[in-house]
Amino acid sequence: MIDKKITSEKNYNHLPDISEDHKFLDFENTIQDISEKINALKNSAIESPEVSDQILALRKQRDAETKKIYSKLSTWQTVQVARHPQRPHTLDFINNIFDEFDEMHGDRQFADDAAIVGGIAYLETTPVMIIGHEKGRDTEEKVRRNFGMPQPEGYRKAKRLMQFAEQFSLPVITFIDTAGAYPGVEGEERGQSEAIARNLAVMSELRTPIIIVVTGEGGSGGALAISVGDHISMLQYATYSVASPEACASIIWRTADKAPDAAQAMKVSSNELKKLKIIDEIITEPLGGAHRDYEEISSSIKDSLIKNLSTLSTISIQELLDRRYKRLIEIGI
């Protein structure tokens, strides 16, 4: 009986079990119920082939239910996955993909904005410049990083690092995950719109390859300020839009309650954006979203980066700039 159980487990590669502190979304109720039963059985003091078989059966049921739900996500449900509180952030990807990361700070004008992280690292043997939004994890860090919403000094820091990369012929890799630029009075006082516009101008003419990866929310000018480049990848359940669905709904329907309708109309999902040729590549996420397996999604992103960087390195700088300009002017045609 035990030998049969072990053999059956080897033949069935189930998803990793979900920890008890996992945050479930409102459309994942059935997955949550099954996961709680699995954890209860695993935590029980009883050890027997019968219990192991029950766990195995529940895992199969949970995985089948997860596949069923995630095979037909609505656009609004995709938005919820992109915002999942346990979704990997830029620093998680840096730790899992790159080596010898050396963070650089400050815009040399006003302050160091913790909502933008950046620095030099190695992608395998290639030195690169990494820039990305960072939302933070616990409450204290989220406040320090302004929930991933940069202020003007954040974009000016990003611009400084991009120009540094150009000077030393380092490819630039950016990770996009922000609800948008910080909308407060302080940002406007220090030139928020000018800082974003300046970054767009600098990136459009930067004489080094630029690869963008949209990992979570790609919101408004806050995202666009570090997402002009030569290749745009997007995680399967990430979003990318000119404004948040709530903001769009408030403008069009005068109520944020219409956010699901706005998300659908704005075509914020990776599949829609690929059809519109706004992005170049969709990186498949682990079943249930990137937050289920940091190592797997990091490995997929790393493979994509290595492949695309190898391709871009064979193109002359002038051709890169011409291609970059062409893709910009063709948006919306």
Short mmCIF file of N, CA and C in Angstrom, two decimals, residues 145-317:
data_model
loop_
_atom_site.label_atom_id
_atom_site.label_comp_id
_atom_site.label_asym_id
_atom_site.label_seq_id
_atom_site.Cartn_x
_atom_site.Cartn_y
_atom_site.Cartn_z
N ARG A 145 8.65 53.41 0.77
CA ARG A 145 8.75 53.33 -0.69
C ARG A 145 7.54 53.95 -1.38
N ASN A 146 6.69 54.59 -0.61
CA ASN A 146 5.52 55.28 -1.15
C ASN A 146 4.66 54.36 -2.00
N PHE A 147 4.56 53.08 -1.57
CA PHE A 147 3.73 52.09 -2.25
C PHE A 147 4.10 51.95 -3.74
N GLY A 148 5.38 52.19 -4.04
CA GLY A 148 5.84 52.03 -5.42
C GLY A 148 5.45 53.16 -6.35
N MET A 149 5.00 54.28 -5.81
CA MET A 149 4.62 55.43 -6.65
C MET A 149 5.73 56.48 -6.57
N PRO A 150 6.56 56.59 -7.60
CA PRO A 150 7.72 57.49 -7.54
C PRO A 150 7.33 58.96 -7.56
N GLN A 151 8.20 59.76 -6.98
CA GLN A 151 8.13 61.21 -7.07
C GLN A 151 9.17 61.66 -8.11
N PRO A 152 9.22 62.95 -8.44
CA PRO A 152 10.14 63.40 -9.50
C PRO A 152 11.58 62.95 -9.30
N GLU A 153 12.05 62.95 -8.04
CA GLU A 153 13.44 62.56 -7.80
C GLU A 153 13.68 61.09 -8.15
N GLY A 154 12.63 60.28 -8.09
CA GLY A 154 12.77 58.88 -8.49
C GLY A 154 13.05 58.76 -9.98
N TYR A 155 12.31 59.53 -10.78
CA TYR A 155 12.53 59.49 -12.22
C TYR A 155 13.86 60.14 -12.60
N ARG A 156 14.26 61.14 -11.85
CA ARG A 156 15.56 61.76 -12.13
C ARG A 156 16.70 60.83 -11.74
N LYS A 157 16.51 60.02 -10.70
CA LYS A 157 17.49 59.00 -10.38
C LYS A 157 17.57 57.99 -11.52
N ALA A 158 16.41 57.55 -12.01
CA ALA A 158 16.39 56.60 -13.12
C ALA A 158 17.09 57.17 -14.34
N LYS A 159 16.84 58.44 -14.63
CA LYS A 159 17.50 59.09 -15.78
C LYS A 159 19.01 59.11 -15.59
N ARG A 160 19.46 59.43 -14.38
CA ARG A 160 20.91 59.46 -14.09
C ARG A 160 21.54 58.08 -14.32
N LEU A 161 20.85 57.03 -13.89
CA LEU A 161 21.39 55.68 -14.05
C LEU A 161 21.39 55.26 -15.52
N MET A 162 20.38 55.69 -16.27
CA MET A 162 20.35 55.38 -17.70
C MET A 162 21.51 56.05 -18.43
N GLN A 163 21.76 57.30 -18.11
CA GLN A 163 22.87 58.01 -18.75
C GLN A 163 24.21 57.43 -18.34
N PHE A 164 24.31 56.96 -17.10
CA PHE A 164 25.51 56.26 -16.65
C PHE A 164 25.70 54.98 -17.47
N ALA A 165 24.60 54.24 -17.69
CA ALA A 165 24.67 53.01 -18.47
C ALA A 165 25.11 53.29 -19.90
N GLU A 166 24.60 54.35 -20.48
CA GLU A 166 24.99 54.73 -21.84
C GLU A 166 26.48 55.04 -21.90
N GLN A 167 26.98 55.76 -20.90
CA GLN A 167 28.39 56.15 -20.88
C GLN A 167 29.31 54.93 -20.87
N PHE A 168 28.88 53.86 -20.18
CA PHE A 168 29.73 52.68 -20.06
C PHE A 168 29.20 51.50 -20.87
N SER A 169 28.32 51.77 -21.83
CA SER A 169 27.79 50.75 -22.76
C SER A 169 27.16 49.56 -22.05
N LEU A 170 26.38 49.86 -21.02
CA LEU A 170 25.67 48.81 -20.28
C LEU A 170 24.23 48.71 -20.78
N PRO A 171 23.76 47.53 -21.14
CA PRO A 171 22.34 47.39 -21.47
C PRO A 171 21.48 47.77 -20.25
N VAL A 172 20.32 48.35 -20.52
CA VAL A 172 19.41 48.75 -19.45
C VAL A 172 18.23 47.78 -19.40
N ILE A 173 17.91 47.29 -18.20
CA ILE A 173 16.75 46.42 -17.99
C ILE A 173 15.87 47.08 -16.94
N THR A 174 14.60 47.31 -17.29
CA THR A 174 13.69 47.95 -16.33
C THR A 174 12.55 47.01 -15.97
N PHE A 175 12.13 47.06 -14.71
CA PHE A 175 11.00 46.28 -14.21
C PHE A 175 9.88 47.24 -13.82
N ILE A 176 8.71 47.03 -14.43
CA ILE A 176 7.58 47.95 -14.25
C ILE A 176 6.55 47.35 -13.31
N ASP A 177 6.26 48.05 -12.23
CA ASP A 177 5.22 47.61 -11.29
C ASP A 177 4.81 48.78 -10.41
N THR A 178 3.90 49.59 -10.90
CA THR A 178 3.45 50.77 -10.15
C THR A 178 2.02 51.12 -10.51
N ALA A 179 1.29 51.62 -9.54
CA ALA A 179 -0.06 52.11 -9.82
C ALA A 179 -0.01 53.42 -10.60
N GLY A 180 1.14 54.10 -10.54
CA GLY A 180 1.31 55.37 -11.24
C GLY A 180 2.26 56.27 -10.48
N ALA A 181 2.57 57.40 -11.06
CA ALA A 181 3.40 58.39 -10.37
C ALA A 181 2.64 58.97 -9.18
N TYR A 182 3.37 59.38 -8.15
CA TYR A 182 2.72 59.93 -6.96
C TYR A 182 1.95 61.20 -7.33
N PRO A 183 0.64 61.25 -7.02
CA PRO A 183 -0.19 62.37 -7.46
C PRO A 183 -0.28 63.54 -6.47
N GLY A 184 0.60 63.57 -5.48
CA GLY A 184 0.50 64.59 -4.45
C GLY A 184 1.03 65.96 -4.86
N VAL A 185 0.75 66.94 -4.04
CA VAL A 185 1.18 68.32 -4.29
C VAL A 185 2.70 68.42 -4.38
N GLU A 186 3.40 67.66 -3.51
CA GLU A 186 4.86 67.74 -3.49
C GLU A 186 5.46 67.37 -4.84
N GLY A 187 4.88 66.33 -5.46
CA GLY A 187 5.38 65.91 -6.75
C GLY A 187 5.20 66.98 -7.81
N GLU A 188 4.05 67.64 -7.78
CA GLU A 188 3.80 68.70 -8.75
C GLU A 188 4.73 69.89 -8.51
N GLU A 189 4.99 70.18 -7.25
CA GLU A 189 5.87 71.30 -6.92
C GLU A 189 7.29 71.06 -7.44
N ARG A 190 7.71 69.81 -7.46
CA ARG A 190 9.08 69.50 -7.90
C ARG A 190 9.14 69.06 -9.36
N GLY A 191 8.06 69.24 -10.09
CA GLY A 191 8.12 69.02 -11.54
C GLY A 191 7.90 67.60 -11.99
N GLN A 192 6.82 66.97 -11.50
CA GLN A 192 6.54 65.59 -11.85
C GLN A 192 6.43 65.37 -13.35
N SER A 193 5.59 66.17 -14.01
CA SER A 193 5.36 65.96 -15.44
C SER A 193 6.63 66.20 -16.25
N GLU A 194 7.42 67.20 -15.85
CA GLU A 194 8.68 67.47 -16.56
C GLU A 194 9.65 66.31 -16.40
N ALA A 195 9.71 65.72 -15.20
CA ALA A 195 10.62 64.61 -14.96
C ALA A 195 10.25 63.40 -15.81
N ILE A 196 8.94 63.11 -15.92
CA ILE A 196 8.50 62.00 -16.75
C ILE A 196 8.79 62.27 -18.21
N ALA A 197 8.46 63.49 -18.68
CA ALA A 197 8.70 63.84 -20.08
C ALA A 197 10.18 63.78 -20.42
N ARG A 198 11.03 64.23 -19.50
CA ARG A 198 12.48 64.20 -19.73
C ARG A 198 12.97 62.77 -19.89
N ASN A 199 12.42 61.86 -19.08
CA ASN A 199 12.81 60.45 -19.19
C ASN A 199 12.40 59.87 -20.54
N LEU A 200 11.22 60.24 -21.01
CA LEU A 200 10.77 59.74 -22.31
C LEU A 200 11.74 60.18 -23.41
N ALA A 201 12.18 61.43 -23.32
CA ALA A 201 13.11 61.96 -24.33
C ALA A 201 14.46 61.26 -24.23
N VAL A 202 14.95 61.09 -23.01
CA VAL A 202 16.26 60.46 -22.82
C VAL A 202 16.24 59.01 -23.30
N MET A 203 15.21 58.27 -22.92
CA MET A 203 15.15 56.85 -23.30
C MET A 203 14.99 56.66 -24.80
N SER A 204 14.27 57.56 -25.45
CA SER A 204 14.06 57.42 -26.89
C SER A 204 15.37 57.58 -27.67
N GLU A 205 16.36 58.23 -27.06
CA GLU A 205 17.63 58.46 -27.75
C GLU A 205 18.82 57.79 -27.06
N LEU A 206 18.58 56.97 -26.06
CA LEU A 206 19.65 56.34 -25.30
C LEU A 206 20.41 55.35 -26.19
N ARG A 207 21.73 55.50 -26.26
CA ARG A 207 22.54 54.72 -27.18
C ARG A 207 23.04 53.42 -26.51
N THR A 208 22.10 52.64 -26.06
CA THR A 208 22.38 51.31 -25.51
C THR A 208 21.07 50.53 -25.53
N PRO A 209 21.12 49.20 -25.63
CA PRO A 209 19.87 48.42 -25.66
C PRO A 209 19.06 48.58 -24.38
N ILE A 210 17.73 48.63 -24.53
CA ILE A 210 16.82 48.75 -23.39
C ILE A 210 15.78 47.64 -23.48
N ILE A 211 15.67 46.85 -22.41
CA ILE A 211 14.65 45.81 -22.33
C ILE A 211 13.72 46.14 -21.16
N ILE A 212 12.42 46.09 -21.42
CA ILE A 212 11.43 46.40 -20.38
C ILE A 212 10.67 45.12 -20.04
N VAL A 213 10.44 44.90 -18.74
CA VAL A 213 9.62 43.78 -18.29
C VAL A 213 8.51 44.33 -17.39
N VAL A 214 7.26 44.21 -17.83
CA VAL A 214 6.13 44.63 -17.01
C VAL A 214 5.76 43.44 -16.12
N THR A 215 5.97 43.58 -14.81
CA THR A 215 5.81 42.43 -13.91
C THR A 215 4.51 42.45 -13.12
N GLY A 216 3.94 43.62 -12.89
CA GLY A 216 2.71 43.73 -12.11
C GLY A 216 1.78 44.75 -12.73
N GLU A 217 1.59 45.86 -12.05
CA GLU A 217 0.81 46.96 -12.61
C GLU A 217 1.71 47.86 -13.46
N GLY A 218 1.30 48.15 -14.66
CA GLY A 218 2.00 49.14 -15.47
C GLY A 218 1.08 50.33 -15.60
N GLY A 219 1.12 51.22 -14.62
CA GLY A 219 0.12 52.27 -14.53
C GLY A 219 0.58 53.64 -14.97
N SER A 220 -0.07 54.20 -15.99
CA SER A 220 0.03 55.60 -16.35
C SER A 220 1.46 56.05 -16.69
N GLY A 221 1.71 57.37 -16.58
CA GLY A 221 3.03 57.92 -16.86
C GLY A 221 4.07 57.42 -15.88
N GLY A 222 3.62 56.98 -14.71
CA GLY A 222 4.54 56.41 -13.75
C GLY A 222 5.25 55.18 -14.27
N ALA A 223 4.57 54.41 -15.11
CA ALA A 223 5.18 53.25 -15.74
C ALA A 223 5.92 53.66 -17.01
N LEU A 224 5.29 54.52 -17.81
CA LEU A 224 5.87 54.90 -19.09
C LEU A 224 7.23 55.58 -18.93
N ALA A 225 7.45 56.25 -17.81
CA ALA A 225 8.69 57.00 -17.60
C ALA A 225 9.94 56.12 -17.61
N ILE A 226 9.77 54.81 -17.40
CA ILE A 226 10.94 53.92 -17.52
C ILE A 226 10.62 52.73 -18.43
N SER A 227 9.74 52.95 -19.41
CA SER A 227 9.38 51.82 -20.27
C SER A 227 9.41 52.14 -21.76
N VAL A 228 10.29 53.03 -22.17
CA VAL A 228 10.54 53.26 -23.59
C VAL A 228 11.80 52.46 -23.94
N GLY A 229 11.68 51.54 -24.89
CA GLY A 229 12.85 50.72 -25.17
C GLY A 229 12.74 49.93 -26.45
N ASP A 230 13.57 48.88 -26.52
CA ASP A 230 13.70 48.09 -27.75
C ASP A 230 12.90 46.80 -27.72
N HIS A 231 12.60 46.31 -26.53
CA HIS A 231 11.81 45.08 -26.41
C HIS A 231 11.00 45.17 -25.12
N ILE A 232 9.68 44.97 -25.23
CA ILE A 232 8.82 45.02 -24.06
C ILE A 232 8.22 43.64 -23.82
N SER A 233 8.59 43.05 -22.69
CA SER A 233 8.00 41.79 -22.26
C SER A 233 6.98 42.08 -21.17
N MET A 234 6.04 41.17 -21.02
CA MET A 234 5.00 41.37 -20.02
C MET A 234 4.62 40.03 -19.42
N LEU A 235 4.57 39.95 -18.10
CA LEU A 235 4.13 38.72 -17.48
C LEU A 235 2.66 38.47 -17.83
N GLN A 236 2.30 37.21 -17.87
CA GLN A 236 0.98 36.78 -18.34
C GLN A 236 -0.17 37.49 -17.65
N TYR A 237 -0.06 37.69 -16.33
CA TYR A 237 -1.15 38.30 -15.58
C TYR A 237 -0.83 39.73 -15.12
N ALA A 238 0.12 40.36 -15.77
CA ALA A 238 0.40 41.77 -15.50
C ALA A 238 -0.59 42.64 -16.27
N THR A 239 -0.60 43.93 -15.97
CA THR A 239 -1.45 44.88 -16.70
C THR A 239 -0.61 46.09 -17.11
N TYR A 240 -1.07 46.79 -18.14
CA TYR A 240 -0.31 47.93 -18.66
C TYR A 240 -1.33 48.88 -19.28
N SER A 241 -1.41 50.11 -18.77
CA SER A 241 -2.47 51.00 -19.23
C SER A 241 -2.12 52.47 -18.98
N VAL A 242 -2.90 53.34 -19.60
CA VAL A 242 -2.69 54.78 -19.47
C VAL A 242 -3.17 55.31 -18.14
N ALA A 243 -4.04 54.57 -17.47
CA ALA A 243 -4.57 54.97 -16.16
C ALA A 243 -5.11 53.72 -15.48
N SER A 244 -5.31 53.79 -14.19
CA SER A 244 -5.89 52.64 -13.49
C SER A 244 -7.36 52.49 -13.89
N PRO A 245 -7.91 51.28 -13.84
CA PRO A 245 -9.33 51.10 -14.17
C PRO A 245 -10.24 51.97 -13.30
N GLU A 246 -9.88 52.14 -12.01
CA GLU A 246 -10.68 52.97 -11.13
C GLU A 246 -10.69 54.43 -11.58
N ALA A 247 -9.51 54.93 -12.00
CA ALA A 247 -9.42 56.32 -12.46
C ALA A 247 -10.22 56.52 -13.74
N CYS A 248 -10.10 55.56 -14.64
CA CYS A 248 -10.85 55.63 -15.90
C CYS A 248 -12.36 55.61 -15.63
N ALA A 249 -12.80 54.73 -14.74
CA ALA A 249 -14.23 54.64 -14.42
C ALA A 249 -14.74 55.92 -13.78
N SER A 250 -13.91 56.52 -12.93
CA SER A 250 -14.31 57.78 -12.28
C SER A 250 -14.47 58.90 -13.30
N ILE A 251 -13.64 58.88 -14.33
CA ILE A 251 -13.70 59.91 -15.37
C ILE A 251 -14.90 59.69 -16.30
N ILE A 252 -15.07 58.45 -16.74
CA ILE A 252 -16.11 58.15 -17.74
C ILE A 252 -17.50 58.02 -17.12
N TRP A 253 -17.59 57.26 -16.02
CA TRP A 253 -18.90 56.98 -15.42
C TRP A 253 -19.13 57.70 -14.10
N ARG A 254 -18.17 58.48 -13.66
CA ARG A 254 -18.27 59.23 -12.40
C ARG A 254 -18.38 58.33 -11.17
N THR A 255 -17.93 57.09 -11.30
CA THR A 255 -17.91 56.18 -10.15
C THR A 255 -16.84 55.11 -10.36
N ALA A 256 -16.08 54.84 -9.32
CA ALA A 256 -15.04 53.81 -9.40
C ALA A 256 -15.62 52.40 -9.40
N ASP A 257 -16.92 52.28 -9.10
CA ASP A 257 -17.57 50.97 -9.09
C ASP A 257 -17.58 50.32 -10.48
N LYS A 258 -17.39 51.13 -11.50
CA LYS A 258 -17.38 50.62 -12.87
C LYS A 258 -15.97 50.18 -13.31
N ALA A 259 -15.06 50.04 -12.37
CA ALA A 259 -13.68 49.67 -12.70
C ALA A 259 -13.58 48.39 -13.53
N PRO A 260 -14.34 47.33 -13.23
CA PRO A 260 -14.28 46.12 -14.07
C PRO A 260 -14.63 46.39 -15.53
N ASP A 261 -15.65 47.24 -15.76
CA ASP A 261 -16.01 47.60 -17.14
C ASP A 261 -14.90 48.41 -17.80
N ALA A 262 -14.30 49.30 -17.02
CA ALA A 262 -13.21 50.12 -17.56
C ALA A 262 -12.01 49.25 -17.93
N ALA A 263 -11.68 48.29 -17.08
CA ALA A 263 -10.55 47.40 -17.36
C ALA A 263 -10.76 46.65 -18.67
N GLN A 264 -11.99 46.18 -18.89
CA GLN A 264 -12.30 45.47 -20.12
C GLN A 264 -12.17 46.39 -21.33
N ALA A 265 -12.71 47.59 -21.21
CA ALA A 265 -12.69 48.54 -22.33
C ALA A 265 -11.28 49.02 -22.65
N MET A 266 -10.44 49.16 -21.63
CA MET A 266 -9.08 49.69 -21.82
C MET A 266 -8.10 48.66 -22.38
N LYS A 267 -8.50 47.39 -22.39
CA LYS A 267 -7.64 46.31 -22.92
C LYS A 267 -6.27 46.32 -22.22
N VAL A 268 -6.29 46.14 -20.91
CA VAL A 268 -5.07 46.24 -20.12
C VAL A 268 -4.30 44.93 -20.00
N SER A 269 -4.88 43.82 -20.46
CA SER A 269 -4.25 42.52 -20.28
C SER A 269 -3.16 42.27 -21.31
N SER A 270 -2.28 41.33 -21.01
CA SER A 270 -1.15 41.03 -21.90
C SER A 270 -1.61 40.52 -23.26
N ASN A 271 -2.65 39.68 -23.27
CA ASN A 271 -3.13 39.14 -24.55
C ASN A 271 -3.64 40.24 -25.47
N GLU A 272 -4.40 41.18 -24.91
CA GLU A 272 -4.93 42.28 -25.71
C GLU A 272 -3.81 43.18 -26.21
N LEU A 273 -2.85 43.47 -25.34
CA LEU A 273 -1.76 44.37 -25.71
C LEU A 273 -0.83 43.73 -26.74
N LYS A 274 -0.70 42.41 -26.69
CA LYS A 274 0.10 41.71 -27.71
C LYS A 274 -0.58 41.82 -29.07
N LYS A 275 -1.91 41.69 -29.09
CA LYS A 275 -2.65 41.83 -30.34
C LYS A 275 -2.50 43.23 -30.92
N LEU A 276 -2.45 44.23 -30.04
CA LEU A 276 -2.32 45.62 -30.47
C LEU A 276 -0.87 46.01 -30.78
N LYS A 277 0.06 45.07 -30.57
CA LYS A 277 1.49 45.29 -30.82
C LYS A 277 2.10 46.37 -29.93
N ILE A 278 1.50 46.55 -28.73
CA ILE A 278 2.08 47.45 -27.75
C ILE A 278 3.25 46.77 -27.06
N ILE A 279 3.13 45.46 -26.87
CA ILE A 279 4.22 44.68 -26.27
C ILE A 279 4.71 43.65 -27.28
N ASP A 280 5.89 43.08 -27.00
CA ASP A 280 6.49 42.13 -27.94
C ASP A 280 6.39 40.69 -27.49
N GLU A 281 6.25 40.46 -26.19
CA GLU A 281 6.35 39.09 -25.69
C GLU A 281 5.54 38.93 -24.41
N ILE A 282 4.89 37.78 -24.27
CA ILE A 282 4.21 37.43 -23.02
C ILE A 282 4.99 36.31 -22.36
N ILE A 283 5.39 36.53 -21.10
CA ILE A 283 6.11 35.51 -20.34
C ILE A 283 5.10 34.74 -19.49
N THR A 284 4.99 33.45 -19.73
CA THR A 284 4.01 32.61 -19.04
C THR A 284 4.32 32.53 -17.55
N GLU A 285 3.30 32.69 -16.74
CA GLU A 285 3.46 32.61 -15.29
C GLU A 285 3.14 31.20 -14.79
N PRO A 286 3.63 30.86 -13.60
CA PRO A 286 3.23 29.59 -12.99
C PRO A 286 1.71 29.55 -12.83
N LEU A 287 1.14 28.36 -12.86
CA LEU A 287 -0.30 28.23 -12.69
C LEU A 287 -0.72 28.86 -11.37
N GLY A 288 -1.69 29.77 -11.44
CA GLY A 288 -2.13 30.47 -10.25
C GLY A 288 -1.45 31.80 -10.03
N GLY A 289 -0.51 32.17 -10.91
CA GLY A 289 0.14 33.48 -10.81
C GLY A 289 1.58 33.41 -10.33
N ALA A 290 2.32 34.48 -10.60
CA ALA A 290 3.74 34.54 -10.26
C ALA A 290 3.98 34.42 -8.77
N HIS A 291 3.01 34.82 -7.94
CA HIS A 291 3.19 34.77 -6.49
C HIS A 291 3.21 33.35 -5.95
N ARG A 292 2.83 32.36 -6.79
CA ARG A 292 2.86 30.96 -6.34
C ARG A 292 4.27 30.37 -6.38
N ASP A 293 5.14 30.91 -7.22
CA ASP A 293 6.47 30.31 -7.35
C ASP A 293 7.47 31.35 -7.86
N TYR A 294 8.18 32.01 -6.93
CA TYR A 294 9.13 33.05 -7.29
C TYR A 294 10.27 32.50 -8.17
N GLU A 295 10.74 31.31 -7.85
CA GLU A 295 11.88 30.76 -8.58
C GLU A 295 11.52 30.44 -10.02
N GLU A 296 10.34 29.88 -10.23
CA GLU A 296 9.94 29.52 -11.60
C GLU A 296 9.76 30.76 -12.47
N ILE A 297 9.07 31.78 -11.95
CA ILE A 297 8.86 32.97 -12.78
C ILE A 297 10.17 33.71 -13.00
N SER A 298 11.05 33.71 -12.01
CA SER A 298 12.35 34.36 -12.17
C SER A 298 13.17 33.65 -13.25
N SER A 299 13.10 32.32 -13.27
CA SER A 299 13.82 31.56 -14.28
C SER A 299 13.29 31.87 -15.68
N SER A 300 11.96 32.00 -15.80
CA SER A 300 11.37 32.32 -17.10
C SER A 300 11.79 33.71 -17.57
N ILE A 301 11.80 34.68 -16.65
CA ILE A 301 12.23 36.04 -17.00
C ILE A 301 13.70 36.04 -17.40
N LYS A 302 14.51 35.32 -16.65
CA LYS A 302 15.95 35.26 -16.95
C LYS A 302 16.19 34.71 -18.35
N ASP A 303 15.50 33.63 -18.70
CA ASP A 303 15.65 33.06 -20.04
C ASP A 303 15.27 34.08 -21.11
N SER A 304 14.18 34.81 -20.86
CA SER A 304 13.74 35.83 -21.82
C SER A 304 14.77 36.94 -21.96
N LEU A 305 15.31 37.41 -20.83
CA LEU A 305 16.30 38.48 -20.86
C LEU A 305 17.55 38.06 -21.63
N ILE A 306 18.04 36.88 -21.35
CA ILE A 306 19.26 36.40 -22.02
C ILE A 306 19.04 36.29 -23.52
N LYS A 307 17.89 35.74 -23.90
CA LYS A 307 17.58 35.57 -25.32
C LYS A 307 17.47 36.93 -26.03
N ASN A 308 16.73 37.84 -25.45
CA ASN A 308 16.50 39.13 -26.11
C ASN A 308 17.74 40.01 -26.09
N LEU A 309 18.51 39.95 -25.03
CA LEU A 309 19.74 40.73 -24.97
C LEU A 309 20.73 40.23 -26.00
N SER A 310 20.78 38.92 -26.21
CA SER A 310 21.65 38.36 -27.23
C SER A 310 21.25 38.85 -28.62
N THR A 311 19.94 38.91 -28.87
CA THR A 311 19.45 39.39 -30.17
C THR A 311 19.77 40.87 -30.37
N LEU A 312 19.49 41.69 -29.35
CA LEU A 312 19.72 43.13 -29.47
C LEU A 312 21.19 43.48 -29.60
N SER A 313 22.07 42.65 -29.03
CA SER A 313 23.50 42.94 -29.08
C SER A 313 24.08 42.79 -30.48
N THR A 314 23.34 42.14 -31.38
CA THR A 314 23.82 41.97 -32.76
C THR A 314 23.40 43.13 -33.66
N ILE A 315 22.59 44.05 -33.11
CA ILE A 315 22.08 45.17 -33.91
C ILE A 315 22.88 46.43 -33.60
N SER A 316 23.22 47.17 -34.62
CA SER A 316 23.99 48.40 -34.42
C SER A 316 23.16 49.42 -33.63
N ILE A 317 23.86 50.33 -32.96
CA ILE A 317 23.17 51.34 -32.15
C ILE A 317 22.25 52.19 -33.00
#
